[in-house]
Amino acid sequence: MFQVRGQFDVKMDAKGRLALPARLRERLTAADEGLVLTHYDGCIQGYTATRWRKMERRFLGVSPFDRRSRAFLLAFVAGAAEVTPDAAGRINVPPALRRQAGLEKQCVLLSYLGTLEIWNPERLIAAQASAADTVHETGGLEGFLAWDPDDEGEDL
């Protein structure tokens, strides 16, 4: 199972290599999987290859001729890249994704709900403040059920 929760300050080298925190590296190695990285909402999101394949099966159901679907495919799916940790436990973030997310040396890696996110620290602070405002303005999570109570969840 690939489920690690946390926020980690990480550094990226000049070649775009980012060292995964030990807990993430161990879980990813144990799962014997690479990651698929894509840009979304100001950050890079990462999914295990297994999870991405499941998502792709759903993406196949959208019409590339529908304007909204095509926009989603171009924004989220088309720029995705597969990465595999090297022997030192680093992943190489492709230059296009680094540019889109504004990543430089200092990065913040979030891990939650089976998803990784790699953020520029300033963008993350702004996004979290905006998210907190949205939660406050919309009345919090009243009436929000995050999961189906009959669903046992999915291991990643």
PDB file of C-alpha atoms in Angstrom:
ATOM      1  CA  MET A   1       0.000   0.000   0.000  1.00  0.00           C
ATOM      2  CA  PHE A   2       1.335   3.431  -0.928  1.00  0.00           C
ATOM      3  CA  GLN A   3      -0.169   5.766   1.619  1.00  0.00           C
ATOM      4  CA  VAL A   4       2.007   8.267   3.383  1.00  0.00           C
ATOM      5  CA  ARG A   5       0.592  11.398   4.926  1.00  0.00           C
ATOM      6  CA  GLY A   6       2.609  14.499   5.492  1.00  0.00           C
ATOM      7  CA  GLN A   7       4.232  17.686   4.350  1.00  0.00           C
ATOM      8  CA  PHE A   8       7.933  17.605   3.545  1.00  0.00           C
ATOM      9  CA  ASP A   9      10.386  20.383   2.702  1.00  0.00           C
ATOM     10  CA  VAL A  10      12.554  19.053  -0.111  1.00  0.00           C
ATOM     11  CA  LYS A  11      15.254  20.402  -2.416  1.00  0.00           C
ATOM     12  CA  MET A  12      15.504  20.027  -6.147  1.00  0.00           C
ATOM     13  CA  ASP A  13      18.901  20.089  -7.813  1.00  0.00           C
ATOM     14  CA  ALA A  14      19.766  22.020 -10.987  1.00  0.00           C
ATOM     15  CA  LYS A  15      18.943  18.963 -13.124  1.00  0.00           C
ATOM     16  CA  GLY A  16      15.405  18.759 -11.732  1.00  0.00           C
ATOM     17  CA  ARG A  17      16.064  15.793  -9.463  1.00  0.00           C
ATOM     18  CA  LEU A  18      14.058  15.783  -6.282  1.00  0.00           C
ATOM     19  CA  ALA A  19      14.966  13.463  -3.414  1.00  0.00           C
ATOM     20  CA  LEU A  20      11.910  11.715  -2.030  1.00  0.00           C
ATOM     21  CA  PRO A  21      11.604  11.613   1.761  1.00  0.00           C
ATOM     22  CA  ALA A  22      12.580   8.209   3.179  1.00  0.00           C
ATOM     23  CA  ARG A  23       9.015   7.156   4.076  1.00  0.00           C
ATOM     24  CA  LEU A  24       7.760   7.896   0.570  1.00  0.00           C
ATOM     25  CA  ARG A  25      10.767   6.271  -1.062  1.00  0.00           C
ATOM     26  CA  GLU A  26      10.300   3.111   1.033  1.00  0.00           C
ATOM     27  CA  ARG A  27       6.612   2.824   0.187  1.00  0.00           C
ATOM     28  CA  LEU A  28       7.158   3.478  -3.487  1.00  0.00           C
ATOM     29  CA  THR A  29       9.981   0.948  -3.628  1.00  0.00           C
ATOM     30  CA  ALA A  30       7.866  -1.629  -1.781  1.00  0.00           C
ATOM     31  CA  ALA A  31       5.033  -1.077  -4.257  1.00  0.00           C
ATOM     32  CA  ASP A  32       7.586  -1.509  -7.097  1.00  0.00           C
ATOM     33  CA  GLU A  33       6.007   1.307  -9.074  1.00  0.00           C
ATOM     34  CA  GLY A  34       6.954   4.506 -10.743  1.00  0.00           C
ATOM     35  CA  LEU A  35       4.991   7.714 -10.621  1.00  0.00           C
ATOM     36  CA  VAL A  36       3.062   9.670 -13.193  1.00  0.00           C
ATOM     37  CA  LEU A  37       3.460  13.414 -12.754  1.00  0.00           C
ATOM     38  CA  THR A  38       1.185  16.077 -14.197  1.00  0.00           C
ATOM     39  CA  HIS A  39       0.507  19.767 -13.666  1.00  0.00           C
ATOM     40  CA  TYR A  40      -2.767  20.826 -12.117  1.00  0.00           C
ATOM     41  CA  ASP A  41      -3.954  23.808 -10.104  1.00  0.00           C
ATOM     42  CA  GLY A  42      -0.539  25.405  -9.681  1.00  0.00           C
ATOM     43  CA  CYS A  43       1.392  22.339  -8.571  1.00  0.00           C
ATOM     44  CA  ILE A  44       2.628  19.004  -9.822  1.00  0.00           C
ATOM     45  CA  GLN A  45       0.464  16.078  -8.854  1.00  0.00           C
ATOM     46  CA  GLY A  46       1.881  12.566  -8.719  1.00  0.00           C
ATOM     47  CA  TYR A  47       0.073   9.257  -8.852  1.00  0.00           C
ATOM     48  CA  THR A  48       1.319   5.698  -8.759  1.00  0.00           C
ATOM     49  CA  ALA A  49       1.369   4.092 -12.191  1.00  0.00           C
ATOM     50  CA  THR A  50      -1.426   1.741 -11.108  1.00  0.00           C
ATOM     51  CA  ARG A  51      -3.661   4.584 -10.008  1.00  0.00           C
ATOM     52  CA  TRP A  52      -2.925   6.570 -13.168  1.00  0.00           C
ATOM     53  CA  ARG A  53      -3.903   3.583 -15.351  1.00  0.00           C
ATOM     54  CA  LYS A  54      -7.220   3.391 -13.500  1.00  0.00           C
ATOM     55  CA  MET A  55      -7.754   7.103 -14.054  1.00  0.00           C
ATOM     56  CA  GLU A  56      -6.825   6.771 -17.739  1.00  0.00           C
ATOM     57  CA  ARG A  57      -9.523   4.144 -18.233  1.00  0.00           C
ATOM     58  CA  ARG A  58     -12.034   6.737 -17.066  1.00  0.00           C
ATOM     59  CA  PHE A  59     -10.471   9.453 -19.218  1.00  0.00           C
ATOM     60  CA  LEU A  60     -10.980   7.241 -22.272  1.00  0.00           C
ATOM     61  CA  GLY A  61     -14.709   7.770 -21.803  1.00  0.00           C
ATOM     62  CA  VAL A  62     -14.586  11.508 -22.465  1.00  0.00           C
ATOM     63  CA  SER A  63     -15.024  12.876 -25.952  1.00  0.00           C
ATOM     64  CA  PRO A  64     -11.996  14.633 -27.422  1.00  0.00           C
ATOM     65  CA  PHE A  65     -14.499  16.661 -29.471  1.00  0.00           C
ATOM     66  CA  ASP A  66     -16.334  18.094 -26.490  1.00  0.00           C
ATOM     67  CA  ARG A  67     -14.728  21.453 -25.675  1.00  0.00           C
ATOM     68  CA  ARG A  68     -14.710  20.991 -21.903  1.00  0.00           C
ATOM     69  CA  SER A  69     -13.377  17.434 -22.157  1.00  0.00           C
ATOM     70  CA  ARG A  70     -10.664  18.459 -24.588  1.00  0.00           C
ATOM     71  CA  ALA A  71      -9.607  21.303 -22.309  1.00  0.00           C
ATOM     72  CA  PHE A  72      -9.308  18.834 -19.426  1.00  0.00           C
ATOM     73  CA  LEU A  73      -7.334  16.350 -21.509  1.00  0.00           C
ATOM     74  CA  LEU A  74      -4.928  19.041 -22.700  1.00  0.00           C
ATOM     75  CA  ALA A  75      -4.531  20.628 -19.264  1.00  0.00           C
ATOM     76  CA  PHE A  76      -4.210  17.491 -17.155  1.00  0.00           C
ATOM     77  CA  VAL A  77      -3.510  14.384 -19.211  1.00  0.00           C
ATOM     78  CA  ALA A  78      -1.471  15.410 -22.260  1.00  0.00           C
ATOM     79  CA  GLY A  79       1.489  16.777 -20.291  1.00  0.00           C
ATOM     80  CA  ALA A  80       1.785  13.825 -17.917  1.00  0.00           C
ATOM     81  CA  ALA A  81       5.194  12.177 -17.564  1.00  0.00           C
ATOM     82  CA  GLU A  82       6.258   8.839 -16.117  1.00  0.00           C
ATOM     83  CA  VAL A  83       9.159   8.940 -13.679  1.00  0.00           C
ATOM     84  CA  THR A  84      10.967   6.231 -11.771  1.00  0.00           C
ATOM     85  CA  PRO A  85      13.069   6.816  -8.666  1.00  0.00           C
ATOM     86  CA  ASP A  86      16.785   6.316  -9.262  1.00  0.00           C
ATOM     87  CA  ALA A  87      19.089   4.320  -6.970  1.00  0.00           C
ATOM     88  CA  ALA A  88      19.401   7.351  -4.673  1.00  0.00           C
ATOM     89  CA  GLY A  89      15.608   7.667  -4.347  1.00  0.00           C
ATOM     90  CA  ARG A  90      15.309  10.762  -6.528  1.00  0.00           C
ATOM     91  CA  ILE A  91      12.774  11.471  -9.221  1.00  0.00           C
ATOM     92  CA  ASN A  92      13.535  13.693 -12.189  1.00  0.00           C
ATOM     93  CA  VAL A  93      10.824  16.305 -12.687  1.00  0.00           C
ATOM     94  CA  PRO A  94      10.648  17.199 -16.401  1.00  0.00           C
ATOM     95  CA  PRO A  95      11.501  20.826 -17.297  1.00  0.00           C
ATOM     96  CA  ALA A  96       8.035  21.622 -18.708  1.00  0.00           C
ATOM     97  CA  LEU A  97       6.357  20.544 -15.476  1.00  0.00           C
ATOM     98  CA  ARG A  98       8.899  22.475 -13.392  1.00  0.00           C
ATOM     99  CA  ARG A  99       8.164  25.631 -15.385  1.00  0.00           C
ATOM    100  CA  GLN A 100       4.387  25.220 -15.125  1.00  0.00           C
ATOM    101  CA  ALA A 101       4.553  24.780 -11.346  1.00  0.00           C
ATOM    102  CA  GLY A 102       7.195  27.475 -10.814  1.00  0.00           C
ATOM    103  CA  LEU A 103       9.523  25.002  -9.115  1.00  0.00           C
ATOM    104  CA  GLU A 104      13.033  25.959  -8.177  1.00  0.00           C
ATOM    105  CA  LYS A 105      15.442  24.659  -5.546  1.00  0.00           C
ATOM    106  CA  GLN A 106      13.142  24.786  -2.502  1.00  0.00           C
ATOM    107  CA  CYS A 107       9.955  22.729  -2.845  1.00  0.00           C
ATOM    108  CA  VAL A 108       7.243  21.379  -0.594  1.00  0.00           C
ATOM    109  CA  LEU A 109       5.991  17.865  -1.132  1.00  0.00           C
ATOM    110  CA  LEU A 110       2.535  17.001   0.179  1.00  0.00           C
ATOM    111  CA  SER A 111       1.326  13.436   0.466  1.00  0.00           C
ATOM    112  CA  TYR A 112      -2.311  12.727   1.223  1.00  0.00           C
ATOM    113  CA  LEU A 113      -5.124  10.481   0.009  1.00  0.00           C
ATOM    114  CA  GLY A 114      -2.719   8.489  -2.157  1.00  0.00           C
ATOM    115  CA  THR A 115      -1.607  11.569  -4.085  1.00  0.00           C
ATOM    116  CA  LEU A 116       1.655  13.472  -4.087  1.00  0.00           C
ATOM    117  CA  GLU A 117       1.828  17.186  -4.778  1.00  0.00           C
ATOM    118  CA  ILE A 118       5.000  19.158  -5.382  1.00  0.00           C
ATOM    119  CA  TRP A 119       4.665  22.881  -4.729  1.00  0.00           C
ATOM    120  CA  ASN A 120       6.620  26.061  -4.979  1.00  0.00           C
ATOM    121  CA  PRO A 121       6.524  27.137  -1.275  1.00  0.00           C
ATOM    122  CA  GLU A 122       5.060  30.599  -1.968  1.00  0.00           C
ATOM    123  CA  ARG A 123       2.363  29.176  -4.243  1.00  0.00           C
ATOM    124  CA  LEU A 124       1.431  26.622  -1.595  1.00  0.00           C
ATOM    125  CA  ILE A 125       1.013  29.290   1.091  1.00  0.00           C
ATOM    126  CA  ALA A 126      -1.222  31.318  -1.240  1.00  0.00           C
ATOM    127  CA  ALA A 127      -3.238  28.234  -2.277  1.00  0.00           C
ATOM    128  CA  GLN A 128      -3.765  27.157   1.332  1.00  0.00           C
ATOM    129  CA  ALA A 129      -4.903  30.657   2.322  1.00  0.00           C
ATOM    130  CA  SER A 130      -7.317  30.756  -0.605  1.00  0.00           C
ATOM    131  CA  ALA A 131      -8.619  27.283   0.268  1.00  0.00           C
ATOM    132  CA  ALA A 132      -9.169  28.297   3.908  1.00  0.00           C
ATOM    133  CA  ASP A 133     -11.096  31.373   2.738  1.00  0.00           C
ATOM    134  CA  THR A 134     -13.249  29.221   0.453  1.00  0.00           C
ATOM    135  CA  VAL A 135     -14.028  26.783   3.256  1.00  0.00           C
ATOM    136  CA  HIS A 136     -14.952  29.665   5.555  1.00  0.00           C
ATOM    137  CA  GLU A 137     -17.073  31.475   2.947  1.00  0.00           C
ATOM    138  CA  THR A 138     -18.981  28.356   1.939  1.00  0.00           C
ATOM    139  CA  GLY A 139     -19.856  27.274   5.465  1.00  0.00           C
ATOM    140  CA  GLY A 140     -17.165  24.724   6.051  1.00  0.00           C
ATOM    141  CA  LEU A 141     -17.839  21.086   5.384  1.00  0.00           C
ATOM    142  CA  GLU A 142     -21.439  21.045   6.509  1.00  0.00           C
ATOM    143  CA  GLY A 143     -23.245  18.289   4.654  1.00  0.00           C
ATOM    144  CA  PHE A 144     -20.041  17.104   3.025  1.00  0.00           C
ATOM    145  CA  LEU A 145     -19.380  13.392   3.099  1.00  0.00           C
ATOM    146  CA  ALA A 146     -15.885  12.657   1.902  1.00  0.00           C
ATOM    147  CA  TRP A 147     -16.413   8.938   1.319  1.00  0.00           C
ATOM    148  CA  ASP A 148     -19.015   6.322   0.823  1.00  0.00           C
ATOM    149  CA  PRO A 149     -19.461   4.679   4.248  1.00  0.00           C
ATOM    150  CA  ASP A 150     -19.746   1.281   2.519  1.00  0.00           C
ATOM    151  CA  ASP A 151     -16.497   1.736   0.595  1.00  0.00           C
ATOM    152  CA  GLU A 152     -13.508   0.080   2.245  1.00  0.00           C
ATOM    153  CA  GLY A 153     -11.193   2.279   0.220  1.00  0.00           C
ATOM    154  CA  GLU A 154      -8.562   1.410  -2.312  1.00  0.00           C
ATOM    155  CA  ASP A 155      -5.008   0.574  -1.502  1.00  0.00           C
ATOM    156  CA  LEU A 156      -2.461   2.264  -3.682  1.00  0.00           C
TER     157      LEU A 156
END
